[in-house]
mmCIF file with all atom_site columns, C-alpha atoms and ligand atoms in Angstrom:
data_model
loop_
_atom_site.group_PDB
_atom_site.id
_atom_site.type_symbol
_atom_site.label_atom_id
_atom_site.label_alt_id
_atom_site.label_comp_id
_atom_site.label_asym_id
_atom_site.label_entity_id
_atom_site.label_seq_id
_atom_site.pdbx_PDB_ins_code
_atom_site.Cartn_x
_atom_site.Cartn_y
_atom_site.Cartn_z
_atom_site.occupancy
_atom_site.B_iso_or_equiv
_atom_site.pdbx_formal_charge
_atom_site.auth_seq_id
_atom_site.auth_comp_id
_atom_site.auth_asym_id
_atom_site.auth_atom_id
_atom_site.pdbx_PDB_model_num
ATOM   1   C CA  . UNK A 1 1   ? 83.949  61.366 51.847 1.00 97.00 ? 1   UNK A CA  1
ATOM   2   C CA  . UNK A 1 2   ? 80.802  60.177 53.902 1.00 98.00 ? 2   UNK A CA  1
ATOM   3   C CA  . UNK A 1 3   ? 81.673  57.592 56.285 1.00 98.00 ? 3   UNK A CA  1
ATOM   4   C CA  . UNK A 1 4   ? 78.579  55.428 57.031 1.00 98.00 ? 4   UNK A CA  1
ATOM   5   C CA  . UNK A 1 5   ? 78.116  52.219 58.673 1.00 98.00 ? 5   UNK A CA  1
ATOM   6   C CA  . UNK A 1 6   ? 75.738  49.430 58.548 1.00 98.00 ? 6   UNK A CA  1
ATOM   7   C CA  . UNK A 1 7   ? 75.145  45.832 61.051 1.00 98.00 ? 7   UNK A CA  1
ATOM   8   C CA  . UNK A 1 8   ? 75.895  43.065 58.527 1.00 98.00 ? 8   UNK A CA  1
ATOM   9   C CA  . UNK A 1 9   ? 77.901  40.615 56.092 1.00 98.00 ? 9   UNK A CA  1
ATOM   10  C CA  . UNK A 1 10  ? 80.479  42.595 54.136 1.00 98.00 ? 10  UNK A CA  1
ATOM   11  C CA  . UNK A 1 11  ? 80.199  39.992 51.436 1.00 98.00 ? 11  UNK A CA  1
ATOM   12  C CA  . UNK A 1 12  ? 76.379  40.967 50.636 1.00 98.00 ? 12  UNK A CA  1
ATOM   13  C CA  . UNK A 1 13  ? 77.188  44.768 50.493 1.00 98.00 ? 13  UNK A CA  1
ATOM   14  C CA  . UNK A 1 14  ? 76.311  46.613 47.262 1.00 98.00 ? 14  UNK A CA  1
ATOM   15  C CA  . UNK A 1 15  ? 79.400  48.619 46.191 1.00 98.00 ? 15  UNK A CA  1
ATOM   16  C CA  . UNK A 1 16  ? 81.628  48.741 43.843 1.00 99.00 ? 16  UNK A CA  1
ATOM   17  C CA  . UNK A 1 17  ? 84.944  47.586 46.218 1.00 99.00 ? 17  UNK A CA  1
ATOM   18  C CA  . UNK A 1 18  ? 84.667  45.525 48.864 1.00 98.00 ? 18  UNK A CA  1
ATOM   19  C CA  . UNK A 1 19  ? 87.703  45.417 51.606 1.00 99.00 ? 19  UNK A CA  1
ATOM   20  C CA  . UNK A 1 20  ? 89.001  42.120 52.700 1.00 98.00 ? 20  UNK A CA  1
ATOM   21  C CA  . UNK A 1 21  ? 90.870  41.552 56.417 1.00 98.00 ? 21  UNK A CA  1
ATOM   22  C CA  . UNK A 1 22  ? 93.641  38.970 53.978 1.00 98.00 ? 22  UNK A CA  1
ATOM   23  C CA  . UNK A 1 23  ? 96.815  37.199 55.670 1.00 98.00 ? 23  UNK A CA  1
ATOM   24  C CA  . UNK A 1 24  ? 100.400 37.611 54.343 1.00 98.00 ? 24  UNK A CA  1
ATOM   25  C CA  . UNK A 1 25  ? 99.983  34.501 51.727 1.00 98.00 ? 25  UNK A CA  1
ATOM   26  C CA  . UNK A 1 26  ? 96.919  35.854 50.454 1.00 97.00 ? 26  UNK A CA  1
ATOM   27  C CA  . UNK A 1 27  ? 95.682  32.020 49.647 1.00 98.00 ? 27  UNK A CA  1
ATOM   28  C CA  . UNK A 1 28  ? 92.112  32.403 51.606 1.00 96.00 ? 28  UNK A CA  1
ATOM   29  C CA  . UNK A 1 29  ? 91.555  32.141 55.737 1.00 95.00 ? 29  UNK A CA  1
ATOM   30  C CA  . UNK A 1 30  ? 88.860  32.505 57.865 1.00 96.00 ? 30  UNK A CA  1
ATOM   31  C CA  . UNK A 1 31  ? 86.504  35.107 59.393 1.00 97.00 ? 31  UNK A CA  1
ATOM   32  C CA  . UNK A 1 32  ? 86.165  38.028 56.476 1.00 98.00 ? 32  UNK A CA  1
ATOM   33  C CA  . UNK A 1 33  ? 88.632  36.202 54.191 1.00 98.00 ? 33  UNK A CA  1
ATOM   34  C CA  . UNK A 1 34  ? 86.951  32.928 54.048 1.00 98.00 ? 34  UNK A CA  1
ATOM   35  C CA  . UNK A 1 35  ? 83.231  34.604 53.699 1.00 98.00 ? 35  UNK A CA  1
ATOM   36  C CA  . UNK A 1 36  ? 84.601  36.538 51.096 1.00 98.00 ? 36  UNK A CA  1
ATOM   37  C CA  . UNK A 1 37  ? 86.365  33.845 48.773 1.00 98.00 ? 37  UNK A CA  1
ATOM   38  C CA  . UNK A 1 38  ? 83.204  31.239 49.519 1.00 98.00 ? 38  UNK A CA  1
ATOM   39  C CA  . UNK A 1 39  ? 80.930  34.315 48.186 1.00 98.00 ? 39  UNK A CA  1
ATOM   40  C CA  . UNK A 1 40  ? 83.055  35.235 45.657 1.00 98.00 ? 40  UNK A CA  1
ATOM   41  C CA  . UNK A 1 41  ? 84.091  32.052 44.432 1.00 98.00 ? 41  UNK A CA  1
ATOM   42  C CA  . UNK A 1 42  ? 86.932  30.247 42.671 1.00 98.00 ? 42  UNK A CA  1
ATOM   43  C CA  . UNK A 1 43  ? 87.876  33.461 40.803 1.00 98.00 ? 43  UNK A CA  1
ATOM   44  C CA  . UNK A 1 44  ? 89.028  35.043 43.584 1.00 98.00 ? 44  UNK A CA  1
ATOM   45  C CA  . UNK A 1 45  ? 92.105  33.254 44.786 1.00 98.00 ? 45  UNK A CA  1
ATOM   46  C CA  . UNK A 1 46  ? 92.674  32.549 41.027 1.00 98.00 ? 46  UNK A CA  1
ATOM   47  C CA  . UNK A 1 47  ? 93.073  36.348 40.562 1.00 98.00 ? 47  UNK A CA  1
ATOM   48  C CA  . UNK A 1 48  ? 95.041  36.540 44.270 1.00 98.00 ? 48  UNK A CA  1
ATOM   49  C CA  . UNK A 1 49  ? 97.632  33.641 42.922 1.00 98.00 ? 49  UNK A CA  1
ATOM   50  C CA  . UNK A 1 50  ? 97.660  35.477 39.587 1.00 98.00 ? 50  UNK A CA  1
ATOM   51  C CA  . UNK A 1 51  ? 98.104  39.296 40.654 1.00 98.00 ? 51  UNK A CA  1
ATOM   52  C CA  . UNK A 1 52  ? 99.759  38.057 44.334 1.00 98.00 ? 52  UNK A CA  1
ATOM   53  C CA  . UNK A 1 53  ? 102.481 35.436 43.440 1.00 98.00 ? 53  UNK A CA  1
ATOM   54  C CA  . UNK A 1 54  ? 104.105 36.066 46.582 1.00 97.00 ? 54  UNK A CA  1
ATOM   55  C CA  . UNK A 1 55  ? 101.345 37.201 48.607 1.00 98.00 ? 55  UNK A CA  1
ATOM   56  C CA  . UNK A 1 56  ? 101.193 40.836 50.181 1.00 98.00 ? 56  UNK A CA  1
ATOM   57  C CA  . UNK A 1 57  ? 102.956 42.720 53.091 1.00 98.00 ? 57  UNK A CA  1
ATOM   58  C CA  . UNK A 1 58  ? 101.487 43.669 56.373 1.00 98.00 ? 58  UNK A CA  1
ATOM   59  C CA  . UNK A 1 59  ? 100.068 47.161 55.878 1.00 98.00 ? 59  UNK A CA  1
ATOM   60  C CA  . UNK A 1 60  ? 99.715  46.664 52.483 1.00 98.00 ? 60  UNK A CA  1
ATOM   61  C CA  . UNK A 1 61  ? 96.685  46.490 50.147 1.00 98.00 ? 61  UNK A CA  1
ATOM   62  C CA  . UNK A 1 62  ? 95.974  45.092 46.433 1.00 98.00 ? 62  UNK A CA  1
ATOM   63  C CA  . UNK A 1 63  ? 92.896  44.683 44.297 1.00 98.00 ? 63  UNK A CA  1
ATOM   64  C CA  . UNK A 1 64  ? 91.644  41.609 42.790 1.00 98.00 ? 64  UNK A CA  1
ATOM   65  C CA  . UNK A 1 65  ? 88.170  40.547 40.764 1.00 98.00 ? 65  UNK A CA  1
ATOM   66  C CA  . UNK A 1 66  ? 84.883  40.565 43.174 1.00 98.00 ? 66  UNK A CA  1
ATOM   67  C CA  . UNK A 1 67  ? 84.052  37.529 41.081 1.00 98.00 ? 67  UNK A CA  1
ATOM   68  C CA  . UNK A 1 68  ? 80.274  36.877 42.084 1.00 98.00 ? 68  UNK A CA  1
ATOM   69  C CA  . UNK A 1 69  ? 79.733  39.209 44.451 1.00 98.00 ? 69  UNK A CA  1
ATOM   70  C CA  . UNK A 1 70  ? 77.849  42.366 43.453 1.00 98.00 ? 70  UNK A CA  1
ATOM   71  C CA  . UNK A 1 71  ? 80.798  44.384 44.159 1.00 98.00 ? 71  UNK A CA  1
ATOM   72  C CA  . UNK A 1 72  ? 82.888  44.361 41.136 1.00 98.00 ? 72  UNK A CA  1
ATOM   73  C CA  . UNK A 1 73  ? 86.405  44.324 43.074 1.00 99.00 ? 73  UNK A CA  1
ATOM   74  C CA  . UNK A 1 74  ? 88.200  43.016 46.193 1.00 99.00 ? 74  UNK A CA  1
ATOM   75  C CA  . UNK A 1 75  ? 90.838  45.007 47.886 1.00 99.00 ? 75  UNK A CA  1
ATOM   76  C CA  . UNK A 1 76  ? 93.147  43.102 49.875 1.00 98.00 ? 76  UNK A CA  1
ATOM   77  C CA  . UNK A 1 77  ? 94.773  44.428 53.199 1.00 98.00 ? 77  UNK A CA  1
ATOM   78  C CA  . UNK A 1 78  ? 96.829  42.426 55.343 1.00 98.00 ? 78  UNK A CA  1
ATOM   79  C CA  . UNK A 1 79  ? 96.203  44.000 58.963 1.00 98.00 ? 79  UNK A CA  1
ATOM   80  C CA  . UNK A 1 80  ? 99.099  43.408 62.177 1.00 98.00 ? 80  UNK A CA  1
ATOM   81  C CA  . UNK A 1 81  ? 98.190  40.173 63.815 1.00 98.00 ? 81  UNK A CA  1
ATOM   82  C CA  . UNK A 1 82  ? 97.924  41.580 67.446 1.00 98.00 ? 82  UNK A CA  1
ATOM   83  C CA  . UNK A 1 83  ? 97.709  38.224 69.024 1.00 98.00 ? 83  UNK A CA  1
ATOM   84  C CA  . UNK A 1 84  ? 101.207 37.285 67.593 1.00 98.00 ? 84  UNK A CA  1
ATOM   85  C CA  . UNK A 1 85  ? 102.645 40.756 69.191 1.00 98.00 ? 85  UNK A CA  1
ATOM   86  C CA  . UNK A 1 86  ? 102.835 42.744 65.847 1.00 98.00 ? 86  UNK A CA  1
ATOM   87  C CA  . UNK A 1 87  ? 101.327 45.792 67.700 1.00 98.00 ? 87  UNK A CA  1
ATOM   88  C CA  . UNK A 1 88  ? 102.877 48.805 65.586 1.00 98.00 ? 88  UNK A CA  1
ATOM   89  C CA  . UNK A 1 89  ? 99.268  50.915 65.021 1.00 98.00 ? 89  UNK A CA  1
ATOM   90  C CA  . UNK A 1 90  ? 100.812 52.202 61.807 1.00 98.00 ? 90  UNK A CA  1
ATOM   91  C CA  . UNK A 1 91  ? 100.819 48.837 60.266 1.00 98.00 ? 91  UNK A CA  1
ATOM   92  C CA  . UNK A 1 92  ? 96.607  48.950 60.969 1.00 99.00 ? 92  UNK A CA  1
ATOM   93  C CA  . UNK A 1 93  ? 96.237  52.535 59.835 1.00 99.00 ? 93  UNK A CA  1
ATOM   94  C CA  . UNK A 1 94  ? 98.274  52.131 56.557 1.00 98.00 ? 94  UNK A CA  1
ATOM   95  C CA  . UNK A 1 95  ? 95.435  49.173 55.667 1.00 99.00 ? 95  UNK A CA  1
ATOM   96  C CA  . UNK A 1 96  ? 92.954  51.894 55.158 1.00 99.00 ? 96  UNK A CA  1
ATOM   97  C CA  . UNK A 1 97  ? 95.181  54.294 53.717 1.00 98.00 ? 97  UNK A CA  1
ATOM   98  C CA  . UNK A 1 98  ? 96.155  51.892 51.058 1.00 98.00 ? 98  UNK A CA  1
ATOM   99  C CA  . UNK A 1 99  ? 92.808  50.288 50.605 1.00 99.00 ? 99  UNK A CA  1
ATOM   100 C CA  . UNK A 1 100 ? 92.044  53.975 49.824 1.00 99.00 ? 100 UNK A CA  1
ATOM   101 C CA  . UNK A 1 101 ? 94.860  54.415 47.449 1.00 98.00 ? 101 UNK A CA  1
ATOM   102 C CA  . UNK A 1 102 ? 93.767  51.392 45.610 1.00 99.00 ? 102 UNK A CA  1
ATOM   103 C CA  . UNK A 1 103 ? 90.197  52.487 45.621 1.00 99.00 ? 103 UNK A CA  1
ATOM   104 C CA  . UNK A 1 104 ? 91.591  55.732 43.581 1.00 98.00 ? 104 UNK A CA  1
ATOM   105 C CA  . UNK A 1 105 ? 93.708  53.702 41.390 1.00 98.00 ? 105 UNK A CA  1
ATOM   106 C CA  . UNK A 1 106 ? 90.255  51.656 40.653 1.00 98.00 ? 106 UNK A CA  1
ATOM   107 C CA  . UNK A 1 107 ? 88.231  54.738 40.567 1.00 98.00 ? 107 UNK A CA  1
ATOM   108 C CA  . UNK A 1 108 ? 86.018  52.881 43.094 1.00 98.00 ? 108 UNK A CA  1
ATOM   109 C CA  . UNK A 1 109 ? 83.823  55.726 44.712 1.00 98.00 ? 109 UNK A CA  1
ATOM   110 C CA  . UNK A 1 110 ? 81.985  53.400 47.449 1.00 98.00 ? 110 UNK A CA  1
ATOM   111 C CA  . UNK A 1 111 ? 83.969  51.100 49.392 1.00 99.00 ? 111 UNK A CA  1
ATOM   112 C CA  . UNK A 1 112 ? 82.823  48.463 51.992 1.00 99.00 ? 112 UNK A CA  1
ATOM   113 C CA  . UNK A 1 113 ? 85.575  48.255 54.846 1.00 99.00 ? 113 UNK A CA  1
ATOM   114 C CA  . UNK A 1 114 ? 85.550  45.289 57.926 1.00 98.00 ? 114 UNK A CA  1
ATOM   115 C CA  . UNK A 1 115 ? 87.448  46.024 61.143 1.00 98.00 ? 115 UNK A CA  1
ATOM   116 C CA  . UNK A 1 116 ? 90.644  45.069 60.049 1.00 98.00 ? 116 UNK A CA  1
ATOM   117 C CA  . UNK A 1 117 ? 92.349  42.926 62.530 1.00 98.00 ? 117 UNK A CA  1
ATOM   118 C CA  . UNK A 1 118 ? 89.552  43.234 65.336 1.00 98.00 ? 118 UNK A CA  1
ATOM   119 C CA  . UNK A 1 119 ? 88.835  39.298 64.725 1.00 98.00 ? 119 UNK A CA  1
ATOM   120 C CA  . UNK A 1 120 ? 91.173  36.652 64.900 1.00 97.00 ? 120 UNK A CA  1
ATOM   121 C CA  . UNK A 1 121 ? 94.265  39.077 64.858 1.00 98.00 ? 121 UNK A CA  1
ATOM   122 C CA  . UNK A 1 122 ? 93.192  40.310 68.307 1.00 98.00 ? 122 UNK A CA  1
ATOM   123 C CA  . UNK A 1 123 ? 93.299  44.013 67.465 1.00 98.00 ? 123 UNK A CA  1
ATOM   124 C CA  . UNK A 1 124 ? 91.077  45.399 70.333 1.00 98.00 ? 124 UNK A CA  1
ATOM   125 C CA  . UNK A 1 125 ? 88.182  46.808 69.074 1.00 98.00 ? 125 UNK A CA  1
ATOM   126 C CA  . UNK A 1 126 ? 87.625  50.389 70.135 1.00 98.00 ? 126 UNK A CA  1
ATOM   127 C CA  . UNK A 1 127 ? 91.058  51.061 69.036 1.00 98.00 ? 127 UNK A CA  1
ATOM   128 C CA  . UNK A 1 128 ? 90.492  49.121 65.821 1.00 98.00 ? 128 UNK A CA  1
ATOM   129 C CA  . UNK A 1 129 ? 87.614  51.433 65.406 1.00 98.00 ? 129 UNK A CA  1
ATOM   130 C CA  . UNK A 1 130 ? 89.270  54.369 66.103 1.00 98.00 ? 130 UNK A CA  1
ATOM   131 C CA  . UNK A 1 131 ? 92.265  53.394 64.030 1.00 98.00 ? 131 UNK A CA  1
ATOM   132 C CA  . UNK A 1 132 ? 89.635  53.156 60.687 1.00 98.00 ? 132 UNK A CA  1
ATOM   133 C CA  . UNK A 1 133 ? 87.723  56.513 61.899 1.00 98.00 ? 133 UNK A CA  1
ATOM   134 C CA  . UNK A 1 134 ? 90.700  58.719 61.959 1.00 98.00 ? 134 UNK A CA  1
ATOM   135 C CA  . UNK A 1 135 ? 92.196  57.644 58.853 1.00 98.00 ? 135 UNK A CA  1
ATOM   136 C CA  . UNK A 1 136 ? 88.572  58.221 56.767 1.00 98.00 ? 136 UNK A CA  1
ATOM   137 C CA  . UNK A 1 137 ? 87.967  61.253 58.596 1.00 98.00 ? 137 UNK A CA  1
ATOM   138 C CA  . UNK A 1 138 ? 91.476  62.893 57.224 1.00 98.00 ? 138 UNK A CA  1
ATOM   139 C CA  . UNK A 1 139 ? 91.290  60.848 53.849 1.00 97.00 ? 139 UNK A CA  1
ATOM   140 C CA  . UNK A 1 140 ? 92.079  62.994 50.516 1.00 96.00 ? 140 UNK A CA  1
ATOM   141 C CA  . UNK A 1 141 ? 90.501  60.371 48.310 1.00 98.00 ? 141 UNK A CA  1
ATOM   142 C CA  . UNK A 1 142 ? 87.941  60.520 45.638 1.00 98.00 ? 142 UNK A CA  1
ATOM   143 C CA  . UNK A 1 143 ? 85.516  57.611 47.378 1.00 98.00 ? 143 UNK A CA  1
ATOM   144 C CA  . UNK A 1 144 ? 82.391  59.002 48.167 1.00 98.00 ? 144 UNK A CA  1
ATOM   145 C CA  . UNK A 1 145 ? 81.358  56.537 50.630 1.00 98.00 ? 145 UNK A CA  1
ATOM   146 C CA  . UNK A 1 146 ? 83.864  54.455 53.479 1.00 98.00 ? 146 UNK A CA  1
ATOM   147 C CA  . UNK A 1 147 ? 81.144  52.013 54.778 1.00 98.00 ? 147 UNK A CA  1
ATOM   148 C CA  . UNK A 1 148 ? 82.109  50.100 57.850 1.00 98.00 ? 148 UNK A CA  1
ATOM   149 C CA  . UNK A 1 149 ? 80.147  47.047 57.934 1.00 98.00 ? 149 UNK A CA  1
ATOM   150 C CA  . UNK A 1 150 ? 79.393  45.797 61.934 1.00 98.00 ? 150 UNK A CA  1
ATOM   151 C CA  . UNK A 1 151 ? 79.401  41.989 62.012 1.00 98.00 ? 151 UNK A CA  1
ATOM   152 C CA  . UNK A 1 152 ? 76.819  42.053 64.776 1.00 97.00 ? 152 UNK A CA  1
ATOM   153 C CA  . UNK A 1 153 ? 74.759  44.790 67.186 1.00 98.00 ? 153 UNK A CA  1
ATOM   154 C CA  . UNK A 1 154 ? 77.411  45.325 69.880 1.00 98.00 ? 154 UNK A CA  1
ATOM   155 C CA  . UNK A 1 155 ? 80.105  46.425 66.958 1.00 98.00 ? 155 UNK A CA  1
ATOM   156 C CA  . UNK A 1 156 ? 77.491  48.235 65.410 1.00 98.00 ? 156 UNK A CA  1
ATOM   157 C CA  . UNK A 1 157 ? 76.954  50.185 68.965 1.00 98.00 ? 157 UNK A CA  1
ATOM   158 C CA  . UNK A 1 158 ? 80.389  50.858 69.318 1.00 98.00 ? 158 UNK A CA  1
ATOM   159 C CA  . UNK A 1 159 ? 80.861  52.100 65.997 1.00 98.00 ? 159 UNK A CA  1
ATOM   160 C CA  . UNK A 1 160 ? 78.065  54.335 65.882 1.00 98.00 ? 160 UNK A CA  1
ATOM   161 C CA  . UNK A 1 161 ? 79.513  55.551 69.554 1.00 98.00 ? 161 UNK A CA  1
ATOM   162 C CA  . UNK A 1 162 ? 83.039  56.460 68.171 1.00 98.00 ? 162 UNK A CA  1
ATOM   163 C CA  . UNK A 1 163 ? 81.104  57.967 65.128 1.00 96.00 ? 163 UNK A CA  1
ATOM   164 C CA  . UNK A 1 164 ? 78.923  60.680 67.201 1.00 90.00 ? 164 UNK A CA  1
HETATM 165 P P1  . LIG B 2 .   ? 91.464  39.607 61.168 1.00 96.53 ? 201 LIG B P1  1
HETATM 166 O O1  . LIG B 2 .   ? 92.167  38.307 60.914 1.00 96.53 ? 201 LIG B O1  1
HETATM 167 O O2  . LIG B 2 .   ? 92.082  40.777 60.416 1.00 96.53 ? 201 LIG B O2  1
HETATM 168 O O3  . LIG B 2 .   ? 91.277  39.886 62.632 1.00 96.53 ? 201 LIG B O3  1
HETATM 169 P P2  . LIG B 2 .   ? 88.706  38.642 60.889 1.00 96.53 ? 201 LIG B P2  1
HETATM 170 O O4  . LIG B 2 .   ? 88.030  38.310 59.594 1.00 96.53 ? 201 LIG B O4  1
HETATM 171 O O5  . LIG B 2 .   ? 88.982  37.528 61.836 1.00 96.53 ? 201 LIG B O5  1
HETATM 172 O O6  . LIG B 2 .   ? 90.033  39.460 60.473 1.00 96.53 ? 201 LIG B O6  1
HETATM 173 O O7  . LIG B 2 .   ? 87.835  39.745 61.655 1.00 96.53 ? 201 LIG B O7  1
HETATM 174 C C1  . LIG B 2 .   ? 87.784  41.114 61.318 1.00 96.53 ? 201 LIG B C1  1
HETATM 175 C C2  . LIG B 2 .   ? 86.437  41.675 61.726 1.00 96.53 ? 201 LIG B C2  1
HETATM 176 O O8  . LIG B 2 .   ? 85.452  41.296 60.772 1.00 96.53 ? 201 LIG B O8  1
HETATM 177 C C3  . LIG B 2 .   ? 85.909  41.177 63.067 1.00 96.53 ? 201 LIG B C3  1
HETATM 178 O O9  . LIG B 2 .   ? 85.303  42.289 63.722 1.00 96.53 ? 201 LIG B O9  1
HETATM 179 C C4  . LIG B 2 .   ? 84.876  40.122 62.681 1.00 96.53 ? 201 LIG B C4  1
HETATM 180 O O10 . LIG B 2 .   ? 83.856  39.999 63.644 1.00 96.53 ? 201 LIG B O10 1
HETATM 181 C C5  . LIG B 2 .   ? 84.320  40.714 61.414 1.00 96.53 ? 201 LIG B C5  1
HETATM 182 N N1  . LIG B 2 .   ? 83.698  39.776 60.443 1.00 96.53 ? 201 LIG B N1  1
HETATM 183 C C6  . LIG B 2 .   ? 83.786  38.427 60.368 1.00 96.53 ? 201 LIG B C6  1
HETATM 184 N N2  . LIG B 2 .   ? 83.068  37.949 59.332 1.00 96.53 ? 201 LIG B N2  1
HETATM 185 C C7  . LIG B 2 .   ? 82.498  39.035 58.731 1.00 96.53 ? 201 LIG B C7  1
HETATM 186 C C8  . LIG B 2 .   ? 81.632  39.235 57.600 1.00 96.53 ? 201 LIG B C8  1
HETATM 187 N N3  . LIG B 2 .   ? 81.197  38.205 56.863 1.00 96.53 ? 201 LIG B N3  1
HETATM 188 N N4  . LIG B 2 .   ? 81.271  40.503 57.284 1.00 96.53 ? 201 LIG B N4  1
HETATM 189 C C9  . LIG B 2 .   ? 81.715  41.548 58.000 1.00 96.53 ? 201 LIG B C9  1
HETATM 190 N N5  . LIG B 2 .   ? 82.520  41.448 59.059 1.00 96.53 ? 201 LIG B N5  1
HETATM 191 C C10 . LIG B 2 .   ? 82.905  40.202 59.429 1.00 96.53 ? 201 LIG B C10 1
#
C-alpha cells in the first residue's frame, strides 16, 4: 500500500472511500464530521441512522453512502476523545485498522484518511501522526493508496516529517 499525503479538505478528495473522524452517536458533529455530512448531504446521516441505529463504538469503524461527494463511500471511525481522558492509544490505532478492514470489505482500493482525534478530541498531533503511520506502514490490506489529507501547511510539514 502507498501511503501519500496531500494539504487539503478531505471532503473534496477523489477516491473511492473517504474516512470520517465520527462521535459515538454517529448523528453528525463538527470539524471532519460536519464538513463531511454538509458535503455529502442529507443522505449521509440518513444512511448513518439507517445502518447505525445505535451509533458506533470507540475504535470502531462502519461504512455508509458518500452521497454527493465524489467518493462513493464514507467510513466511519469513532477515535478516543483525549480531552475527556480516554487516552488508551489502541482505541486510535484500531480506527485505522478497521477503517482498513472496511475498506476490504468494500473493495475500496484508495482511501482518504483525516487525523483521527488530532482536532477537537485533543489527540496530540505527532503522536496522532505516528499512530496512523505505523498502522499503514504494517497494513495487510488490499488498498492501494492510504492518503492522509493535512488540513493546513504546518500538519502537512509534520506529516511529511514523520513520513521521511
Ligand atoms: P476529532 O473529533 O476526532 O478530533 P476533528 O474533525 O475535530 O476530529 O479533527 C480531526 C483532524 O481533522 C484535525 O487535524 C483537524 O484539523 C482536521 N480537519 C478538520 N476539518 C477537516 C477537513 N475538512 N478536511 C480534512 N481535515 C480536517
Amino acid at each position: 500500500m502507498r501511503i501519500t499525503v496531500v494539504e487539503g479538505d478531505i471532503t473534496e478528495q477523489d477516491v473511492d472511500a473517504v474516512v470520517n473522524a465520527a462521535n459515538r452517536a454517529m448523528r453528525g458533529g463538527s470539524g471532519v464530521d460536519g464538513a463531511i455530512h454538509r458535503a455529502g448531504g442529507p443522505a449521509v446521516l440518513e444512511d448513518c441512522i439507517r445502518r447505525f441505529p445505535h451509533g458506533l463504538a470507540t475504535g470502531d469503524a462502519g461504512w455508509t453512502t458518500a452521497g454527493d461527494l465524489a467518493a462513493r463511500w464514507v467510513i466511519h471511525v469513532v477515535g478516543p476523545n483525549h480531552t475527556r481522558g480516554e487516552t488508551d492509544r489502541s482505541l486510535l490505532t484500531s480506527c485505522y485498522v478497521r477503517a482498513l478492514e472496511v475498506a476490504d470489505e468494500l473493495g475500496a482500493r484508495t482511501v482518504a484518511f483525516p487525523l483521527v482525534s488530532a482536532g477537537v478530541y485533543g489527540w496530540p498531533k505527532d503522536d496522532a501522526i505516528a499512530a496512523a503511520l505505523e498502522v499503514f506502514r504494517s497494513a495487510d490490506t488490499r488498498v492501494d493508496e492510504a492518503r492522509l489529507v493535512a488540513f493546513g501547511h504546518d500538519t502537512y510539514d509534520a506529516i511529511k516529517a514523520q513520513l521521511g
